[in-house]
Tab-separated table of C-alpha atoms in Angstrom:
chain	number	residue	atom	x	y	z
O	1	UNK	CA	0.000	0.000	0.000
O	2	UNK	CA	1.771	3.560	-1.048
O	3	UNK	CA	0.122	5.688	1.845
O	4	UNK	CA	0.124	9.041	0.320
O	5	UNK	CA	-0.449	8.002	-3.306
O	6	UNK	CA	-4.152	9.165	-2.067
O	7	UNK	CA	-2.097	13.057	-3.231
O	8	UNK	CA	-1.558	12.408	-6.863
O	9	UNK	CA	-4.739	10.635	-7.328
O	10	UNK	CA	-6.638	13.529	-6.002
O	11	UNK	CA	-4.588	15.974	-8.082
O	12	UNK	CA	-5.367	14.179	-11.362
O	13	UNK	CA	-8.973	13.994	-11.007
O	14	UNK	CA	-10.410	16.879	-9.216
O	15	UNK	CA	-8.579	20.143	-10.692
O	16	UNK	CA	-11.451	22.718	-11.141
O	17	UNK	CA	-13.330	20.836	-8.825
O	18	UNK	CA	-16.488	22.136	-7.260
O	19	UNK	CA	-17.275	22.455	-3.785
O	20	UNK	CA	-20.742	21.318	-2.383
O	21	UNK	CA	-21.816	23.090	0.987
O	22	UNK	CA	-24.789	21.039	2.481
O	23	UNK	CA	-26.772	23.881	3.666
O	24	UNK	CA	-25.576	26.635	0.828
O	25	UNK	CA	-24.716	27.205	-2.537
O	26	UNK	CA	-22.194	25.694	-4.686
O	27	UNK	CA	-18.514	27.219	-4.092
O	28	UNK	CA	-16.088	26.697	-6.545
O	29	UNK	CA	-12.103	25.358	-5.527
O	30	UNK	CA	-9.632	25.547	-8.327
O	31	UNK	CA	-7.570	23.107	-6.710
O	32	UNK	CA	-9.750	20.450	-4.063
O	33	UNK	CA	-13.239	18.942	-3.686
O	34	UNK	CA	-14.544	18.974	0.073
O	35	UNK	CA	-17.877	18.583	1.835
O	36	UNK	CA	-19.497	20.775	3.906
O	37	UNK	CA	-21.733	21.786	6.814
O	38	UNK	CA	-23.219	24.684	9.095
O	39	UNK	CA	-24.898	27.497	7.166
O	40	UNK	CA	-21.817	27.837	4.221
O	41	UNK	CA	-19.559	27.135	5.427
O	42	UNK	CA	-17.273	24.904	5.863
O	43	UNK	CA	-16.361	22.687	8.171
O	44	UNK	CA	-12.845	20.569	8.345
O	45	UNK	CA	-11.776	17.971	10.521
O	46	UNK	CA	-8.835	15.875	8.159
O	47	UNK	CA	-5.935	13.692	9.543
O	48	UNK	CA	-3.129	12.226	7.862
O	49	UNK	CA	-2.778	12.612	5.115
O	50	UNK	CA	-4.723	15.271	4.577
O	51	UNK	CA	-3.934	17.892	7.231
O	52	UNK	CA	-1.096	19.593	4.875
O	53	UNK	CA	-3.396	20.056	2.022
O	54	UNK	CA	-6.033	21.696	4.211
O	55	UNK	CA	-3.332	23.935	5.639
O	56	UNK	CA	-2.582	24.959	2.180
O	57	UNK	CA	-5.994	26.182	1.671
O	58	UNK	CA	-5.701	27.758	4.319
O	59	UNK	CA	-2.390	30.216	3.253
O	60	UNK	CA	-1.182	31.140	-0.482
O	61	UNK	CA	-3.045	34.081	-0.684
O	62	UNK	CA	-6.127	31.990	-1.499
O	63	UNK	CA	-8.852	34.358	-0.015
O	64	UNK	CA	-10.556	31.745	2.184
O	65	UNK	CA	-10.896	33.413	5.530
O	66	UNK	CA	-14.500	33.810	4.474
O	67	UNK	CA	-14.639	29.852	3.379
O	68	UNK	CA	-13.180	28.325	6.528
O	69	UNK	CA	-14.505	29.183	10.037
O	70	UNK	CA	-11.505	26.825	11.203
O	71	UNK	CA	-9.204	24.393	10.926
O	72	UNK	CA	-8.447	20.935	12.753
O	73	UNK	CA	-4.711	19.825	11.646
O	74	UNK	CA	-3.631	16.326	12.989
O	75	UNK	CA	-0.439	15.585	12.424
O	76	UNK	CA	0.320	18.146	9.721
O	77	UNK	CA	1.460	21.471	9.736
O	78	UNK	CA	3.103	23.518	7.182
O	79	UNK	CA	6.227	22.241	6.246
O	80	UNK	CA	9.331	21.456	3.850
O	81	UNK	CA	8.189	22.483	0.732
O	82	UNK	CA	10.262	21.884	-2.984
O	83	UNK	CA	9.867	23.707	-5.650
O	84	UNK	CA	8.856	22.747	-9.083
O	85	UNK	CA	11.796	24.636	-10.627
O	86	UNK	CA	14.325	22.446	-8.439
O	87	UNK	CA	13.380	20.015	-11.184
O	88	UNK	CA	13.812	16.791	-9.147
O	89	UNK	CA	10.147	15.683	-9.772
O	90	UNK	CA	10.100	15.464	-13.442
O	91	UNK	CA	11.842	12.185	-13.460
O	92	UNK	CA	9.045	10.629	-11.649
O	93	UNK	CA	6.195	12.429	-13.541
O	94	UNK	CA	8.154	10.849	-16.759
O	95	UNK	CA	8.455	7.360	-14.907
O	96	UNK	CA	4.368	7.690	-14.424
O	97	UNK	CA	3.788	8.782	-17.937
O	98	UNK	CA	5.824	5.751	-19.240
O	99	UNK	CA	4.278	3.267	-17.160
O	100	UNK	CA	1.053	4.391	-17.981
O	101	UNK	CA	1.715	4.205	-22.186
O	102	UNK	CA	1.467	7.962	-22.231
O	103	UNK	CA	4.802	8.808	-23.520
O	104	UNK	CA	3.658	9.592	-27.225
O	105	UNK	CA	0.622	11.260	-26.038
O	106	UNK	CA	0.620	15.664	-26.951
O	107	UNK	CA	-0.412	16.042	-23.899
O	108	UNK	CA	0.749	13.567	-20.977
O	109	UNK	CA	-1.499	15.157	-18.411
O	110	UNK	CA	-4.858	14.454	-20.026
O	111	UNK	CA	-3.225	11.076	-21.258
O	112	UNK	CA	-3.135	10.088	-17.715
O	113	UNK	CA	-6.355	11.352	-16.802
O	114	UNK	CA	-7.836	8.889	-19.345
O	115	UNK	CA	-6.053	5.833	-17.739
O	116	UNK	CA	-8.787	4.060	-15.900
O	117	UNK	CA	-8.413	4.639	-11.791
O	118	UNK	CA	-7.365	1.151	-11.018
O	119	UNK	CA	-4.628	0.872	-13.525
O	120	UNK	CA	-3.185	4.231	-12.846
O	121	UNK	CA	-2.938	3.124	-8.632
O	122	UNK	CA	-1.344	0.274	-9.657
O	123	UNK	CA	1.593	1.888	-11.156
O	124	UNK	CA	1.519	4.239	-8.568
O	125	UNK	CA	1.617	1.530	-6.399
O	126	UNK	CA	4.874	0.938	-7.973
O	127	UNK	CA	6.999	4.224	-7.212
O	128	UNK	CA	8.628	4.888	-4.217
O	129	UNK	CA	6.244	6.127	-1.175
O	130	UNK	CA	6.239	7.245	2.335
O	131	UNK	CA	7.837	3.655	3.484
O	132	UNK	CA	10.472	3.107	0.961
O	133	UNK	CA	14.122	4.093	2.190
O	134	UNK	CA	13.134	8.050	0.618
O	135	UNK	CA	10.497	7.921	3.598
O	136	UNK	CA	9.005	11.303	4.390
O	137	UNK	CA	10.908	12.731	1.800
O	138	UNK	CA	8.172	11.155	-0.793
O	139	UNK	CA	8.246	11.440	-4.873
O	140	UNK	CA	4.503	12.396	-4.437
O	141	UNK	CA	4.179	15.475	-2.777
O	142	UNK	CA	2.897	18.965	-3.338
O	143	UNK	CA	5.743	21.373	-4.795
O	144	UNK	CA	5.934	24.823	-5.278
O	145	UNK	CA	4.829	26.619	-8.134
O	146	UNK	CA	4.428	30.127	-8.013
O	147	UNK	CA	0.549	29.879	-9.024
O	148	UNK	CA	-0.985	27.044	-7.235
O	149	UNK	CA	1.351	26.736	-4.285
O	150	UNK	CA	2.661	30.715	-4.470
O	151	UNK	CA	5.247	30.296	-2.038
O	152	UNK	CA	6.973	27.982	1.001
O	153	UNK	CA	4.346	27.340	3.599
O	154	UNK	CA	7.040	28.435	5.944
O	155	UNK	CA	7.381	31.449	3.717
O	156	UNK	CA	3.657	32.259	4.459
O	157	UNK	CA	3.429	31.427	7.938
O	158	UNK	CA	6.279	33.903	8.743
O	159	UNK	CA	4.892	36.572	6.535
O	160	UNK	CA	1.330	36.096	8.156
O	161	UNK	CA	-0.036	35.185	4.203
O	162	UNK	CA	-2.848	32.553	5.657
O	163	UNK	CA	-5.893	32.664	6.998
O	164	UNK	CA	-6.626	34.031	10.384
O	165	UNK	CA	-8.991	31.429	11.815
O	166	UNK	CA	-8.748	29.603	14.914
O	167	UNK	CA	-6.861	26.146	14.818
O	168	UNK	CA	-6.294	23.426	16.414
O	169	UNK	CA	-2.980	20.990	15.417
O	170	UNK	CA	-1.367	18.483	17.341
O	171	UNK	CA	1.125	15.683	16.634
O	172	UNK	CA	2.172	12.015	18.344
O	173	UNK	CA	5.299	11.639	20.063
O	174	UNK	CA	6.747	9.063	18.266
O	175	UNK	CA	5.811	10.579	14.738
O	176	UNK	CA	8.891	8.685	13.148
O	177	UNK	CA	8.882	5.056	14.195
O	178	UNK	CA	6.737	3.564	11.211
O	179	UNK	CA	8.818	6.093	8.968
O	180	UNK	CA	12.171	4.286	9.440
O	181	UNK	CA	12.293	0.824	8.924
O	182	UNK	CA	13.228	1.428	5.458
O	183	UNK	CA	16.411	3.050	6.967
O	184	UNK	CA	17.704	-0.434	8.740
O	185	UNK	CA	21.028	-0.067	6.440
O	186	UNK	CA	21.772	3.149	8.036
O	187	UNK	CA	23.896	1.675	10.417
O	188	UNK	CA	26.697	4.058	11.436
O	189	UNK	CA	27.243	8.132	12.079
O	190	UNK	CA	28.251	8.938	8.464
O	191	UNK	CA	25.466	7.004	7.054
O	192	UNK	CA	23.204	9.107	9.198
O	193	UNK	CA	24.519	12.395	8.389
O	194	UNK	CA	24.794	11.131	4.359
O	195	UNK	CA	21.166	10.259	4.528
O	196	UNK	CA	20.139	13.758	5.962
O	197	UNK	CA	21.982	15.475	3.898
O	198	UNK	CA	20.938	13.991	0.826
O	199	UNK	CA	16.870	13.464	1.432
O	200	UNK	CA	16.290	15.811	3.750
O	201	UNK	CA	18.222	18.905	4.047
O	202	UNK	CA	20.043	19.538	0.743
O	203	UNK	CA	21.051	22.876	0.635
O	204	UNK	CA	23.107	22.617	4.383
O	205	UNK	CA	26.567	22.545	4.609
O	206	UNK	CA	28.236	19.786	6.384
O	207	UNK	CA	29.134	21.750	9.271
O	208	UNK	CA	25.100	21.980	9.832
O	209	UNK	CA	24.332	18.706	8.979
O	210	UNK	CA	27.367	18.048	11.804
O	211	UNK	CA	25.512	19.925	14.061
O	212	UNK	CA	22.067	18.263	13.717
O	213	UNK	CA	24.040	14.604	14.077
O	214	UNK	CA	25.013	16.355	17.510
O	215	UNK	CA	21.520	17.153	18.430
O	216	UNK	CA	20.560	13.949	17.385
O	217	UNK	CA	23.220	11.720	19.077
O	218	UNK	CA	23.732	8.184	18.629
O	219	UNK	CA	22.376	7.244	22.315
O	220	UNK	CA	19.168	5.408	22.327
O	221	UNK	CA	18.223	6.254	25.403
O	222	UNK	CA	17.727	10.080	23.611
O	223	UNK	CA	15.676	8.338	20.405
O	224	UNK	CA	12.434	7.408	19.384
O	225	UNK	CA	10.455	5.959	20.691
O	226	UNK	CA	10.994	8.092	23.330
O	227	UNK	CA	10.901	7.824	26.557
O	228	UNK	CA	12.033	4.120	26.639
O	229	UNK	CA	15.639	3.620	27.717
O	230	UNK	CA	17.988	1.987	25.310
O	231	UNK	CA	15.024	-0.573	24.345
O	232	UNK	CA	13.490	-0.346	20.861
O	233	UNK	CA	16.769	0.034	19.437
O	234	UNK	CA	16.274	-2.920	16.559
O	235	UNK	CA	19.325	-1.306	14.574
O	236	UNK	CA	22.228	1.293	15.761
O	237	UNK	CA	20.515	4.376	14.155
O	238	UNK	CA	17.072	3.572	14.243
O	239	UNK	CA	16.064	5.366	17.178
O	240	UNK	CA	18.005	7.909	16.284
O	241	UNK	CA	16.153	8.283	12.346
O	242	UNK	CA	12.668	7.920	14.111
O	243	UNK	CA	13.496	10.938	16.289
O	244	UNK	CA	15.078	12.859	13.242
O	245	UNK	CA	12.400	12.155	10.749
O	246	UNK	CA	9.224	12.560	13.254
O	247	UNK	CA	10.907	16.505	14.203
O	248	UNK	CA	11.958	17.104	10.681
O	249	UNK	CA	8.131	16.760	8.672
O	250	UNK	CA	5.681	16.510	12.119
O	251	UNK	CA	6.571	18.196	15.462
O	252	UNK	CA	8.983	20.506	14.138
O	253	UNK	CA	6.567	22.392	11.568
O	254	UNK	CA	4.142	21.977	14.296
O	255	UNK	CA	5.828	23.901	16.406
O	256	UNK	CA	7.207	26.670	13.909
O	257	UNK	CA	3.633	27.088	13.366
O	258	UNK	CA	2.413	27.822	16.725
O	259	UNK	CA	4.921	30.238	17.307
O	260	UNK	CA	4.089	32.905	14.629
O	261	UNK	CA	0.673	32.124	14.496
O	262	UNK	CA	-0.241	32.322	18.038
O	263	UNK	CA	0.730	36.090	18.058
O	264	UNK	CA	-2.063	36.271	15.339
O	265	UNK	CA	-5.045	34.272	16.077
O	266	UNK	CA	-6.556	31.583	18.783
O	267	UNK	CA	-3.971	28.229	18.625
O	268	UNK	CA	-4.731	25.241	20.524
O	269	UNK	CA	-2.394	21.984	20.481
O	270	UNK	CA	-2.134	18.935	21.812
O	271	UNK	CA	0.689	16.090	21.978
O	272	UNK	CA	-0.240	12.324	22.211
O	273	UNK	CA	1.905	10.381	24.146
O	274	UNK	CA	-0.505	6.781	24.458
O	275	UNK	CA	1.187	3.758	23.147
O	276	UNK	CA	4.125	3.396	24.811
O	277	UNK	CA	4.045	0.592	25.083
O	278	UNK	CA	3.400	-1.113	21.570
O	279	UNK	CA	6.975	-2.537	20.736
O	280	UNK	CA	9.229	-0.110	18.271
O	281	UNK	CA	6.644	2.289	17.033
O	282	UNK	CA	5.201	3.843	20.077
O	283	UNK	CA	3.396	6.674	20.094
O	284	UNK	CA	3.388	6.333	16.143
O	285	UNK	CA	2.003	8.834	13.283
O	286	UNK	CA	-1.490	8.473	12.667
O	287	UNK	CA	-1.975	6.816	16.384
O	288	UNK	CA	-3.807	9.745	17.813
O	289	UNK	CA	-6.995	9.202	15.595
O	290	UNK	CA	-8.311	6.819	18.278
O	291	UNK	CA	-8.836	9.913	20.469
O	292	UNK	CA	-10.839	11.517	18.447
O	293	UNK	CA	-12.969	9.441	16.637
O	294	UNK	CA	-14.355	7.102	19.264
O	295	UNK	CA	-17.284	8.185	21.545
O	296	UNK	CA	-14.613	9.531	24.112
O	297	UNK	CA	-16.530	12.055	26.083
O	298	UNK	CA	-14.090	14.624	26.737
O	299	UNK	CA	-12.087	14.723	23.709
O	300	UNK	CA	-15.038	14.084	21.515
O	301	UNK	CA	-17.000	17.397	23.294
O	302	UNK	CA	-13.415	19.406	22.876
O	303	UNK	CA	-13.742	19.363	18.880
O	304	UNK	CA	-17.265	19.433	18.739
O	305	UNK	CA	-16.935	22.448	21.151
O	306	UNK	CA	-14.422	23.925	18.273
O	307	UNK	CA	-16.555	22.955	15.445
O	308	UNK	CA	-19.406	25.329	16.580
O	309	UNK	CA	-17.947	28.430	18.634
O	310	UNK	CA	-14.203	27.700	17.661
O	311	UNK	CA	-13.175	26.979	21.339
O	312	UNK	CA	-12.292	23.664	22.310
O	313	UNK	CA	-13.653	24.888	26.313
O	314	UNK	CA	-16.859	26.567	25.144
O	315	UNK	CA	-20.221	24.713	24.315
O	316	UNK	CA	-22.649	25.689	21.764
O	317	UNK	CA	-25.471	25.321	24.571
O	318	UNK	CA	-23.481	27.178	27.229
O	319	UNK	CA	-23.764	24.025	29.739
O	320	UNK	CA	-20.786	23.571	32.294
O	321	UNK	CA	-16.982	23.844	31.883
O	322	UNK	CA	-15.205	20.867	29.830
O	323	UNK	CA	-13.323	18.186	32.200
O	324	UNK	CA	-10.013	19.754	31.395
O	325	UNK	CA	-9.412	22.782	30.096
O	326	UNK	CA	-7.186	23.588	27.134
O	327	UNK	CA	-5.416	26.527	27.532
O	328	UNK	CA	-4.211	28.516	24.270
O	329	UNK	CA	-0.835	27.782	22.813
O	330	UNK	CA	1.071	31.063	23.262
O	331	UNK	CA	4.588	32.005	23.115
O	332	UNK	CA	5.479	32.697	26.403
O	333	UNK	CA	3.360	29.415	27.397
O	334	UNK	CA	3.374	27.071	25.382
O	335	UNK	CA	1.028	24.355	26.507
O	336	UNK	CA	-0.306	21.280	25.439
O	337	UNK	CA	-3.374	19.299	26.052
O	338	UNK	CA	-1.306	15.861	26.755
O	339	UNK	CA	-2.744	12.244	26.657
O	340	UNK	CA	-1.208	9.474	28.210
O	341	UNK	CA	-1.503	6.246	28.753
O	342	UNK	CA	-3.993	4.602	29.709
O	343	UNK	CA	-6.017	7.465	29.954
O	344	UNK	CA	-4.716	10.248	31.536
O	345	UNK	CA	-4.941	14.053	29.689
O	346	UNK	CA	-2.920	16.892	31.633
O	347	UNK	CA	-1.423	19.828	30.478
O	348	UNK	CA	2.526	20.149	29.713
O	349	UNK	CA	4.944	23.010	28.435
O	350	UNK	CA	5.862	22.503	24.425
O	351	UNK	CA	9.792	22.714	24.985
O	352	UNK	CA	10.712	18.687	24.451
O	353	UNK	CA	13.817	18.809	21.920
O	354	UNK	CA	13.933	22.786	21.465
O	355	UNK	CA	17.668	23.045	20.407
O	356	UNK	CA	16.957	20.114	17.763
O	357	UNK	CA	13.663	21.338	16.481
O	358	UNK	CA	15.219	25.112	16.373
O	359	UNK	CA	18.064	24.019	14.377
O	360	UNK	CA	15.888	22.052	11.919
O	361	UNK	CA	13.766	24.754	11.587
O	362	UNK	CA	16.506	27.275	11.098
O	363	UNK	CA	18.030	25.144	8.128
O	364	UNK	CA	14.638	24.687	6.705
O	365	UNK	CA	13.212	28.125	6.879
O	366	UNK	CA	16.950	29.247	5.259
O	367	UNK	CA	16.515	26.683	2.698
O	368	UNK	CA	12.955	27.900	2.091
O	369	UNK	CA	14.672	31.694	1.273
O	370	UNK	CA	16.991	30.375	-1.508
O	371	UNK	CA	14.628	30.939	-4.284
C-alpha cells in the first residue's frame, strides 16, 4: 500500500473541482473537492494525510478566511516544501507517464487522466512512497509553483499570508517510528549524516548537517520511541532516524507554526503520548486518531466544542466547563493538552527537543529563502 499516493490521485482527477456546501450554494475550488456543513460554510476535521493540504488552503493568498470558520490539523502542519523549478520531480512524472503508455501522447497530463483509476494506482503503487528508504521525503508530494502553491508554507506562515482562523494541530510523540524501517542499512554516524543530507536537508553545509548529528546523538536512550531507555533500538541508528524524521516533517513544523501564528489568532495543540508501550513504534504517526474518533466524552465534546464556537472549552449550549481545560498555545506558554496512557490528559509546556527542532527549523526556513 503507497500511503500518500491518495495526493496524486486527487490531483489528477479533481482540478477545477467544485465544492458542495450542504446547507448553501455551490462554491467553486480551483484546486480540491470537500464537503461541507453549518450554514456555508465549511467545516474541516482531516488527519493524515490530509492535514497539509487543508493547511494549504488555508495560506497562499487563497482568499478563504470567508470559506473556513476553522481548521483541525492532525499531524500536519506547514512544512518542507520543494519547488517545481528544483526540477527533481520530473523524473518521476516521466516514470508515471511511461508506465502508464502515455509517452507519445501531446499532452501527458490528459493522457493520464484517461487511464482508468485502477490501472493508474497500480503503477503508482509501484513508485517509491512514504515507506520506501526516501520515507518522508516522498516522490509524491505537493511542490511549489508560483501559481498554485505561491510560495513555502514556511514562507507564508512567517509573513502572516494565511488565513486568520482559529486552529487546532497536534502531533504524536513518536511521529517517526513507522517512517524508518526502510532506513535499517543506516547503520553508522556517516550514514546518518549522508542520509540527511541527501533526502532531507540539501542545501546545508556539512558543518550543519554536523551539528544536527550532535543534536541527534547516537544514544538510544535520547531516540524514538521516546521515553524508553535503550530498548526499541532494533538497529544502531534507528532510534536515532525515528526521532530525526518525526521533528523534521511533524513536530517541528508543528511547532514553527504555533509560534508565529499564536501572536495572530486563537492556537490550541495537543501532543499524544498513548502507546508506549506497543513494541518499536510507540506513540506512532497516525496513532492519535483513536482519540478523536471514538465516543470519548471529553475529547469528543473538545472538537465538537471547536466545530461550533471555535473553542475547544466553550459549548454551543453554554452548559458547564469541559473536564479539562485547554489553555491557548502562546509564546510565552506554550502548553499542550497531553494524553497518556492509559487514559490520563494533563497539560505540559511545548519545549521537548527545542535546540533540535530550532536548528531544523533554522536550516529549513533558510533553505525555504533560496529561491
Amino acid at each position: 500500500m503507497v500511503y500518500y499516493s491518495i495526493f496524486l490521485a486527487t490531483f489528477i482527477s479533481l482540478l477545477s473541482a467544485t465544492v458542495v456546501v450542504a446547507t448553501g450554494p455551490k462554491v467553486t475550488l480551483p484546486y480540491a473537492t470537500f464537503q461541507g456543513v453549518d450554514d456555508g460554510n465549511l467545516a474541516k476535521f482531516l488527519g493524515v494525510p490530509f492535514a497539509q493540504p487543508v493547511y494549504l488552503l488555508l495560506s497562499n493568498k487563497l482568499n478563504t478566511n470567508t470559506l473556513f470558520r476553522g481548521a483541525f490539523l492532525e499531524s500536519g502542519s506547514p512544512a518542507s516544501m520543494k519547488s517545481v523549478a528544483d526540477c527533481d520531480g520530473q523524473p518521476f512524472y516521466d516514470g508515471l507517464v511511461d508506465a502508464n503508455n502515455c509517452t507519445g501522447s501531446q499532452d501527458t497530463f490528459a493522457c493520464l487522466r484517461r487511464v482508468p483509476f485502477d490501472a493508474f494506482m497500480a503503477t503508482v503503487n509501484r513508485t517509491d512512497n512514504v515507506f520506501s528508504f526516501t520515507s518522508v521525503s516522498s516522490e509524491w508530494v505537493p511542490r511549489v509553483d508560483g501559481e498554485v502553491i505561491v510560495e513555502s508554507p514556511l514562507l507564508s506562515v512567517s509573513q502572516g499570508a494565511y488565513s486568520k482562523i482559529p486552529i487546532m494541530t497536534g502531533d504524536s510523540d513518536d511521529e517517526g517510528t513507522i517512517f524508518s524501517f526502510s532506513n535499517d542499512n543506516i547503520t553508522t554516524n556517516a550514514e546518518f549524516m549522508g542520509y540527511i543530507q541527501s533526502n532531507c536537508l540539501p542545501k546545508s553545509s556539512p558543518a550543519q548537517i554536523a551539528q544536527i548529528s550532535t543534536l541527534y546523538p547516537e544514544d538510544p536512550a535520547q531516540g524514538s520511541l521516546f521515553g524508553t531507555a535503550s530498548a526499541n533500538a532494533i538497529t544502531p541508528e534507528f532510534k536515532r532516524l525515528a526521532a530525526f524524521q518525526g521533528d523534521f516533517p511533524f513536530l517541528g513544523p508543528r511547532r514553527f507554526f504555533l509560534e508565529h501564528a499564536s501572536a495572530r489568532q486563537n492556537m490550541w495543540s495537543w501532543l499524544n503520548l498513548r502507546g508506549k508501550t506497543n513494541p518499536v513504534i510507540g506513540a506512532f504517526h497516525g496513532s492519535d486518531s483513536g482519540i478523536w474518533l471514538p465516543a470519548n466524552t471529553m475529547t469528543t465534546d473538545s472538537w465538537l466544542n471547536f466545530i461550533n464556537t471555535l473553542d475547544p472549552n466553550r459549548s454551543a449550549r453554554g452548559n458547564g466547563a469541559p473536564a479539562v481545560f485547554w489553555p491557548m498555545w502562546k509564546t510565552n506558554s506554550t502548553q499542550l493538552l497531553t494524553f497518556s496512557d492509559p487514559v490520563v490528559v494533563n497539560i505540559t509546556t511545548d519545549d521537548f527537543r527545542s535546540d533540535a527542532i530550532r536548528s531544523i527549523n533554522e536550516l529549513v526556513f533558510e533553505a525555504a529563502l533560496q529561491k
